[in-house]
Structure formats: structure tokens, C-alpha cells
CSV table of C-alpha atoms in Angstrom, one decimal:
chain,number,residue,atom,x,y,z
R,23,UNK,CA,-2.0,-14.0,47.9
R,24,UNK,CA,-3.8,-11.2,46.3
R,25,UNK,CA,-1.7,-8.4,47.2
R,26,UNK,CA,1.1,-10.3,46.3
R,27,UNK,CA,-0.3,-11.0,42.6
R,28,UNK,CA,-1.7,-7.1,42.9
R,29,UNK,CA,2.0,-6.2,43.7
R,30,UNK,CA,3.4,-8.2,41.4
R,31,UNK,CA,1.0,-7.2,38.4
R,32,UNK,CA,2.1,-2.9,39.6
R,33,UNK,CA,5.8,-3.7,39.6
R,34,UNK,CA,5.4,-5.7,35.9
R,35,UNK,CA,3.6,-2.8,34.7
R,36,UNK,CA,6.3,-0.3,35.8
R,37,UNK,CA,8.7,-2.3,34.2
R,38,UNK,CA,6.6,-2.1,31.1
R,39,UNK,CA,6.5,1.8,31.2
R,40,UNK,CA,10.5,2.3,31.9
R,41,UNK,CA,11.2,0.6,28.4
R,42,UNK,CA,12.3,2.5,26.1
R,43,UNK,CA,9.7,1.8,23.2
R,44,UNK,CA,11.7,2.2,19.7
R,45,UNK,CA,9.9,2.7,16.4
R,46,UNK,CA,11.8,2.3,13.7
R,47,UNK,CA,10.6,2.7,9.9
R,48,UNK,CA,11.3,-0.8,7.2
R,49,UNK,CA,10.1,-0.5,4.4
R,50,UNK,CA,8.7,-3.6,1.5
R,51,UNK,CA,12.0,-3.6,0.3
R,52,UNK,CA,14.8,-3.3,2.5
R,53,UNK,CA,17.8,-1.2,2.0
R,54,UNK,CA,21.2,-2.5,1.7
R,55,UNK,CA,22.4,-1.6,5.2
R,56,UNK,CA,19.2,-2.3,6.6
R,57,UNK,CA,20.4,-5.1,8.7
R,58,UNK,CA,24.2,-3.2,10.0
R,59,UNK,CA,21.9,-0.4,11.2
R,60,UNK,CA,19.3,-2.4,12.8
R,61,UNK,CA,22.6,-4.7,14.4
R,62,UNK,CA,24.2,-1.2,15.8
R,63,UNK,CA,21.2,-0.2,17.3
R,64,UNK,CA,20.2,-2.9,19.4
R,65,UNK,CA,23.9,-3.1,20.5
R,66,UNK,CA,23.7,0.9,21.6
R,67,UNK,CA,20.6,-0.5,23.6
R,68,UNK,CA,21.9,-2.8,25.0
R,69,UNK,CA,24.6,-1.1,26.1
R,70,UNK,CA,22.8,2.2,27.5
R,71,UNK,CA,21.5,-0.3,30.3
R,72,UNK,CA,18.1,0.9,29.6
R,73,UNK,CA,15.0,-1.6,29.0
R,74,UNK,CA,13.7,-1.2,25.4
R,75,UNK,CA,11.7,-3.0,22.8
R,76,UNK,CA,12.0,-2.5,19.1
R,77,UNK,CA,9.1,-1.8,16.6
R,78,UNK,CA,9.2,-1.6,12.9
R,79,UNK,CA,6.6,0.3,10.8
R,80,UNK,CA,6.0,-0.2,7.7
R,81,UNK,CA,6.8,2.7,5.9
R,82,UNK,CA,7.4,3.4,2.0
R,83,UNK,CA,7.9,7.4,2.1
R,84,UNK,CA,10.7,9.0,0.8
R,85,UNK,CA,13.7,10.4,3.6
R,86,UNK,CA,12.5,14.0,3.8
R,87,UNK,CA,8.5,12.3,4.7
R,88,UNK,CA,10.1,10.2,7.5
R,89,UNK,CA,11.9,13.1,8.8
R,90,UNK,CA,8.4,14.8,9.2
R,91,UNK,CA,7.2,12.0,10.7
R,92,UNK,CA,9.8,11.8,13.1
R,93,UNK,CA,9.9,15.6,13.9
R,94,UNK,CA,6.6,14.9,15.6
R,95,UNK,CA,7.4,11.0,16.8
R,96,UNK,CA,4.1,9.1,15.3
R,97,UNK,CA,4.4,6.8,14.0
R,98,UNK,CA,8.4,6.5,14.3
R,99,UNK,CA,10.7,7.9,16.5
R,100,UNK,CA,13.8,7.0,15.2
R,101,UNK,CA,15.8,7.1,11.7
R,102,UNK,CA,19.4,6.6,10.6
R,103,UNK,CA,20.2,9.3,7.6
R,104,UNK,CA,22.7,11.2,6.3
R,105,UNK,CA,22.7,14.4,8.7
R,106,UNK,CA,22.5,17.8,7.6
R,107,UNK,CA,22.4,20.8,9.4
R,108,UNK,CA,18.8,21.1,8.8
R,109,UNK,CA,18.5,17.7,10.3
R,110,UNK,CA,20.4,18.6,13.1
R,111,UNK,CA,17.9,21.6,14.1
R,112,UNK,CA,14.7,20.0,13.9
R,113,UNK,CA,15.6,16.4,15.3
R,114,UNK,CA,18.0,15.0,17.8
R,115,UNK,CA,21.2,13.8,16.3
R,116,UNK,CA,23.2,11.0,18.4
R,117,UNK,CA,26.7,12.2,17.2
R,118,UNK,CA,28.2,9.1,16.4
R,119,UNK,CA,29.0,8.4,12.7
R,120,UNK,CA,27.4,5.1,12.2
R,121,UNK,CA,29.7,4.3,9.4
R,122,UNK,CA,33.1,6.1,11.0
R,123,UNK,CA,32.5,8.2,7.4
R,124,UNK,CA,33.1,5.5,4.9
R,125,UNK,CA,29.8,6.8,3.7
R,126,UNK,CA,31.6,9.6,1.9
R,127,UNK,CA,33.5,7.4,-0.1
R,128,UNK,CA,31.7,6.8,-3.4
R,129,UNK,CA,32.1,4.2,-6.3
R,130,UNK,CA,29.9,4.8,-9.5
R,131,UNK,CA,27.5,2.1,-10.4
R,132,UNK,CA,27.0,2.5,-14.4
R,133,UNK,CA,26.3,0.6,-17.2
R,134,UNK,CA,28.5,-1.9,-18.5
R,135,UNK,CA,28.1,-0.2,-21.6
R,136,UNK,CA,29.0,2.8,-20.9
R,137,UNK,CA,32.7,2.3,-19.4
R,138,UNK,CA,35.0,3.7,-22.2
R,139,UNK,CA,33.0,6.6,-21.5
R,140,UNK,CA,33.9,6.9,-18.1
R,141,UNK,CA,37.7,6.0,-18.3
R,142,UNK,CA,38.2,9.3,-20.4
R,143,UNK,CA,36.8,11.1,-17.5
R,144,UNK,CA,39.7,13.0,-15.5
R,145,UNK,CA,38.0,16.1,-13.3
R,146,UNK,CA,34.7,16.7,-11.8
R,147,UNK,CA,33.6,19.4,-14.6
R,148,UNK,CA,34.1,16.1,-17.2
R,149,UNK,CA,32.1,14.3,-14.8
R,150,UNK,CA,29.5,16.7,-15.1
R,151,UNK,CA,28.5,16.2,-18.6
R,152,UNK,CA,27.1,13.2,-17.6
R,153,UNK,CA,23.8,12.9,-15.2
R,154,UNK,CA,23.9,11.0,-11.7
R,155,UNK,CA,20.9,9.9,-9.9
R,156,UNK,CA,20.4,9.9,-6.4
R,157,UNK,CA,17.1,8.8,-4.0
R,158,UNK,CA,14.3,11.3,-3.5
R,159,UNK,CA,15.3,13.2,-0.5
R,160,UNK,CA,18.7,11.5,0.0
R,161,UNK,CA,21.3,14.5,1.9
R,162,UNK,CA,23.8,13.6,-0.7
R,163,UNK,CA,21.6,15.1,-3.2
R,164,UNK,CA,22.3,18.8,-2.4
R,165,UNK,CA,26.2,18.0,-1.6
R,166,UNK,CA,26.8,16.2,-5.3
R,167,UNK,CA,24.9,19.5,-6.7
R,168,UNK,CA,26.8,22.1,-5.1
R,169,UNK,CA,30.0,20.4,-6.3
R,170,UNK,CA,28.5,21.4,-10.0
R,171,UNK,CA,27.3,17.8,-11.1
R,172,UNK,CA,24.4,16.9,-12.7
R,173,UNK,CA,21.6,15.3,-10.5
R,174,UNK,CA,18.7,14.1,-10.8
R,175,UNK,CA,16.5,12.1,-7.8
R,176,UNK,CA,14.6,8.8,-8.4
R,177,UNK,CA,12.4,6.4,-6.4
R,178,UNK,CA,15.2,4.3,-4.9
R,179,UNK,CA,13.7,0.6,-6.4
R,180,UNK,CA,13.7,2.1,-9.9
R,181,UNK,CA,17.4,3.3,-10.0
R,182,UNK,CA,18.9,-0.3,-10.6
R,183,UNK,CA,16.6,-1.1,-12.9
R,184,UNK,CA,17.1,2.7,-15.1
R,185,UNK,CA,20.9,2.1,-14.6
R,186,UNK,CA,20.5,-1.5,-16.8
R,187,UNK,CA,18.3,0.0,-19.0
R,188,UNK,CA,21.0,2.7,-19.8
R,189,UNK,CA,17.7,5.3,-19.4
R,190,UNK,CA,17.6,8.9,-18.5
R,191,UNK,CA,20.5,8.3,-15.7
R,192,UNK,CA,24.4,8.0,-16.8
R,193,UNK,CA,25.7,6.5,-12.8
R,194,UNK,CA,24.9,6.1,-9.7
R,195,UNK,CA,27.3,7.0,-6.7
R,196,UNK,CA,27.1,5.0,-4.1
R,197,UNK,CA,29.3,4.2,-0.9
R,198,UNK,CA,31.6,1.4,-1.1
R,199,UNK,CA,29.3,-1.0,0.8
R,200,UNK,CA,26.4,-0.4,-0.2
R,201,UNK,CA,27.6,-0.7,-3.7
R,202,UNK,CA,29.1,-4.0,-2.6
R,203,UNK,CA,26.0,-5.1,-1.7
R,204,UNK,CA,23.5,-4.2,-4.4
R,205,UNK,CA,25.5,-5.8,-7.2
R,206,UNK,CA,26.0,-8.6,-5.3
R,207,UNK,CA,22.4,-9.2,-4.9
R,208,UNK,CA,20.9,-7.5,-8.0
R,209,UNK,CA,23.6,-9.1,-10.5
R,210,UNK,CA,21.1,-11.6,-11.8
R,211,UNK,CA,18.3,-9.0,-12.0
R,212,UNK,CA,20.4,-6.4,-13.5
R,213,UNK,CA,23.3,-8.6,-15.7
R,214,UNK,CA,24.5,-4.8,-17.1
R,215,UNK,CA,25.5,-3.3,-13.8
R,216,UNK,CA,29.0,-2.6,-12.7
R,217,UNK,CA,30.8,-0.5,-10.7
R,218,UNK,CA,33.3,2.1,-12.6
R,219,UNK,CA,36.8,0.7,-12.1
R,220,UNK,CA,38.3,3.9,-12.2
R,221,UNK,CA,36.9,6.6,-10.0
R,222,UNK,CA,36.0,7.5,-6.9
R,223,UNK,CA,34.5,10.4,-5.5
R,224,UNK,CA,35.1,11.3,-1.7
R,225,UNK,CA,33.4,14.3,0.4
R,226,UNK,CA,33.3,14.0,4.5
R,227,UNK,CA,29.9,12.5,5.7
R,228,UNK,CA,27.8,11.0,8.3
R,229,UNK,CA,25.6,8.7,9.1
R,230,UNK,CA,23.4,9.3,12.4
R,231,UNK,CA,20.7,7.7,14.4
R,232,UNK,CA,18.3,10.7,14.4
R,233,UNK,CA,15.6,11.0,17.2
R,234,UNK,CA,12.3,12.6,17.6
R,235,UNK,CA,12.6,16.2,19.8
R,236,UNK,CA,9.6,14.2,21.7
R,237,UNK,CA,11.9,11.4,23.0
R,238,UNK,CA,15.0,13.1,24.1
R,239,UNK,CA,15.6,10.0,26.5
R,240,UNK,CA,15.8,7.4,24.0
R,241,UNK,CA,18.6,10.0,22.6
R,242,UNK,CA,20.2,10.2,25.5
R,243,UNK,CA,20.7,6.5,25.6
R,244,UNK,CA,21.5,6.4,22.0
R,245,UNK,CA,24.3,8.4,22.9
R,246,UNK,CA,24.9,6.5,26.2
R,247,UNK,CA,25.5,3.2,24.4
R,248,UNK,CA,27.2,4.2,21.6
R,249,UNK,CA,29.6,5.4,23.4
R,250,UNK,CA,30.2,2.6,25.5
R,251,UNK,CA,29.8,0.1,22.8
R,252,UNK,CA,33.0,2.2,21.5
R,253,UNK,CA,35.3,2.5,24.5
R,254,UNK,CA,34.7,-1.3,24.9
R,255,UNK,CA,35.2,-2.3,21.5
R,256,UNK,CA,31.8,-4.3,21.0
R,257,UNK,CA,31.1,-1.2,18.3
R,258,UNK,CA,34.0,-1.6,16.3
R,259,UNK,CA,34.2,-5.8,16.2
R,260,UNK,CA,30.6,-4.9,14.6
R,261,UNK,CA,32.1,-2.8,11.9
R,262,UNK,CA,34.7,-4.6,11.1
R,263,UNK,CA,33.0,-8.2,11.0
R,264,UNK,CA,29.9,-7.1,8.9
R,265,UNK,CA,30.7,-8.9,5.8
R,266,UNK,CA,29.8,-6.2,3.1
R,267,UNK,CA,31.9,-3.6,5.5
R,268,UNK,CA,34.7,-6.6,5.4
R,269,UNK,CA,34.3,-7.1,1.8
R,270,UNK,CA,34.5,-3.4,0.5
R,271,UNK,CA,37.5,-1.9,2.2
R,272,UNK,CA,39.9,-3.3,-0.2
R,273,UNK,CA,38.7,-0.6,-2.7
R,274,UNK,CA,40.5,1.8,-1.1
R,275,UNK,CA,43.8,0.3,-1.7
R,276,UNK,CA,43.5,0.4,-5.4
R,277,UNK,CA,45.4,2.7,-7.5
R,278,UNK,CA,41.9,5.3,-8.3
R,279,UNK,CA,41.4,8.8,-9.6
R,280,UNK,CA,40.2,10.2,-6.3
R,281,UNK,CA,38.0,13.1,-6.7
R,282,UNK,CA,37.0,15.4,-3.9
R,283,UNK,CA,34.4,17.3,-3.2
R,284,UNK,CA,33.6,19.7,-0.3
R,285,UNK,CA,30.4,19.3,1.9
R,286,UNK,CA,29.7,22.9,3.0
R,287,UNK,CA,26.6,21.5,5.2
R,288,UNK,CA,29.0,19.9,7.7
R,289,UNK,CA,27.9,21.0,11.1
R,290,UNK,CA,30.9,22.3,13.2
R,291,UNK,CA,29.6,19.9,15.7
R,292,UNK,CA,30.0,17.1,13.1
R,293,UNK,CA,33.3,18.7,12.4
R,294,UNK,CA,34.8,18.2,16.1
R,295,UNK,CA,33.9,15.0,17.0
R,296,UNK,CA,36.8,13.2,18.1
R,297,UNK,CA,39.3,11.3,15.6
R,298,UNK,CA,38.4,7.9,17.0
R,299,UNK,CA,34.7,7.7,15.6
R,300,UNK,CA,36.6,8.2,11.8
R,301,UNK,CA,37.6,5.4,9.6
R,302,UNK,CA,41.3,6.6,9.4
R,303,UNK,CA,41.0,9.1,5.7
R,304,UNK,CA,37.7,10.2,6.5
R,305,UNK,CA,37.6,12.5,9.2
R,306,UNK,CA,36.6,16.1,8.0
């Protein structure tokens, strides 16, 4: 009976050390996709056919912290961000666009206020006259700035609150569903919040799962299940089933002054993916 209990106890710890052991960064206040991305990611898990367990750290840094953090896998070892190619060097990119590149379309949240304004705008150099605020960090940052606007970065929980106070910052771009979401939630919080009816910007983007260089086989699964979850459809029910995903797409079916912008920190790898990880419009 002891050998058997000694056997048993070796084989359960075995099993303990296969899992893959994710660490995953949430912050006191969670983003607007927070729960989409945590969804997809326990789906890809699933699917690699790997054992795993998911851990959340509490963590309030700004992106570009997190990536450091995750560069050398304590106390996370994965993030979902916005690649760029410096991204793409230092960490581990699971090529799949999270969002199939909806993230690249871009309402402006302004306020109320402040929407005769915007309706004269026609061009990007008219858009420029007026400042747009982004996260600390956030990859869209450098893309909106090489396009010639005007940005500035904020802590991400005092944007909303700058945007009603019609302070310092003129709009905020934002992709269709997380826009969706945050004046859905923040309407009572912030009455004087809308999105521009107008305009929309577009530039191609991605959204990746990003893992540390320490953990290529968590990666490696990443990849694995992602993949799968797309050739069987479980990955795309997801998408299109998420309410605020659901919710958002009718946006682009309304008659809007689209304005485009280029992203010159595409990685060619990004650039070649296949066409069936795009939302159809969004592939670079």
C-alpha cells in the first residue's frame, strides 16, 4: 500500500510539473476586453492539449513596464498588446491577430461639446489641429504620431474622466469595441462622452498574445491552439458571439469619412499571415 500511495504521490507530482503554469497581468481596474482576451486564451489552451493553470498578478504598470517584466518572465509570462516590431524581437509573438484586425479601426470618443467641431473636420492635417490622447506605452501611440497627429499619452483611468472634463485632450481613438464598451459602462460616470458620428480612422493592426523568450513552450502551444481553435471554428463562434464584438460591427456599415493611415512598424511576418485570420477590410 505504500508504494502504491508513493507511486501515486510521484505520478501526481509529474502531472503537476507538465502544466503549463500561465501568469497573466490584471490590473485594479480591468480593461474593456479584459474578459475576450482572458476567454481566447483558455480556449487556445485548451485546445493545444497541454495541461495548464492560469494565474493573474496584480499589476498596475504601464504596457512598456509589463513588457520588461515579461522579457525576463517574473512575475508574468504572458501579455496580449498591440505588437510592434520591437515587440516582436525581444518577446515571442503567437502570430494570430486576436481581434482578426478590427483593432485598427478607430472611432473618436470626444466631448459632447465639442461635435460641430469635429463635423468640419475633412483630412488628417484638420485632424491635427486638435490633440488625441492615447495610454502611456500603448503601440498606437507611435503609429497615430507618424501619421502627423497630435498625441499626447495619459494614465489609462484618467482619460475618460479628462475627455468629460473637456481638459488638455480634444478625442480619444479608440477601436470599435472597446469604444462600445467604455460608454456603455462609463455613461453614468461620464454623461458628456460620445463617440464622433462622423469619422473613422483605420491603419492595419494587431493584437498578439506575447510570451516570455523563457517559456518558448507555452508559445508553442499558444500557437498550437490557436490554430486549431481556428480550423475548427470554436475561435471564430468566440469572436462573433462576444457581445461588445456583436454589438460594434454595425459601425462599419455606416456612411463615414474613413481616414487612413499607414503603420510603417508592420512586421513582414505580420504582413503575410494568411487572409483567414483578417476580419474581411482589414488585412494589411
Amino acid at each position: 500500500m505504500k508504494r502504491l500511495l508513493l507511486s501515486l504521490l510521484a505520478l501526481f507530482s509529474l502531472s503537476a510539473q507538465a502544466a503549463l503554469t500561465v501568469r497573466i497581468p490584471q490590473p485594479e481596474s480591468l480593461p474593456p476586453m479584459y474578459s475576450y482576451y482572458r476567454q481566447l486564451l483558455t480556449l487556445a489552451l485548451e485546445k493545444s492539449g497541454e495541461e495548464f493553470v492560469i494565474k493573474q498578478v496584480t499589476l498596475n504598470e504601464p504596457q512598456p513596464q509589463l513588457a520588461l517584466k515579461l522579457r525576463d518572465g517574473k512575475p508574468i509570462n504572458l501579455l496580449w498588446a498591440g505588437t510592434t516590431g520591437e515587440y516582436e524581437r525581444q518577446l515571442l509573438p503567437v502570430r494570430i491577430p486576436l481581434l482578426r484586425g478590427l483593432s485598427g479601426f478607430r472611432l473618436l470618443l470626444i466631448n459632447q461639446t465639442r461635435q460641430q467641431e469635429f463635423s468640419q473636420i475633412q483630412n488628417l492635417a484638420e485632424l491635427a489641429s486638435f490633440t488625441g490622447v492615447q495610454g502611456i506605452g500603448w503601440s498606437d501611440v507611435d503609429i497615430l504620431k507618424q501619421a502627423g497627429l497630435n498625441i499626447s499619452a495619459a494614465p489609462y483611468y484618467t482619460i475618460l474622466d479628462m475627455l468629460n472634463r473637456n481638459q488638455q485632450v480634444d478625442y480619444y481613438p479608440r477601436s470599435l469595441v472597446e469604444a462600445h464598451v467604455e460608454l456603455t459602462v462609463a455613461t453614468a460616470q461620464y454623461p458628456l462622452l460620445m463617440a464622433e458620428p462622423r469619422l473613422l480612422l483605420y491603419y492595419p493592426f494587431a493584437i498578439y498574445f506575447f510570451v516570455s523568450p523563457e517559456y518558448p513552450e507555452l508559445a508553442d502551444a499558444l500557437t498550437r491552439g490557436l490554430d486549431r481553435a481556428y480550423r475548427d471554428g470554436s475561435f471564430i463562434a468566440l469572436f462573433e458571439q462576444y457581445p461588445p464584438i456583436r454589438a460594434s460591427l454595425p459601425v462599419l456599415q455606416q456612411p463615414r469619412l474613413r481616414l487612413d493611415l499607414a503603420n510603417p512598424d508592420l512586421t513582414e511576418s505580420t504582413r503575410a499571415l494568411p487572409d483567414h485570420y483578417w476580419y474581411p477590410g482589414t488585412r494589411p
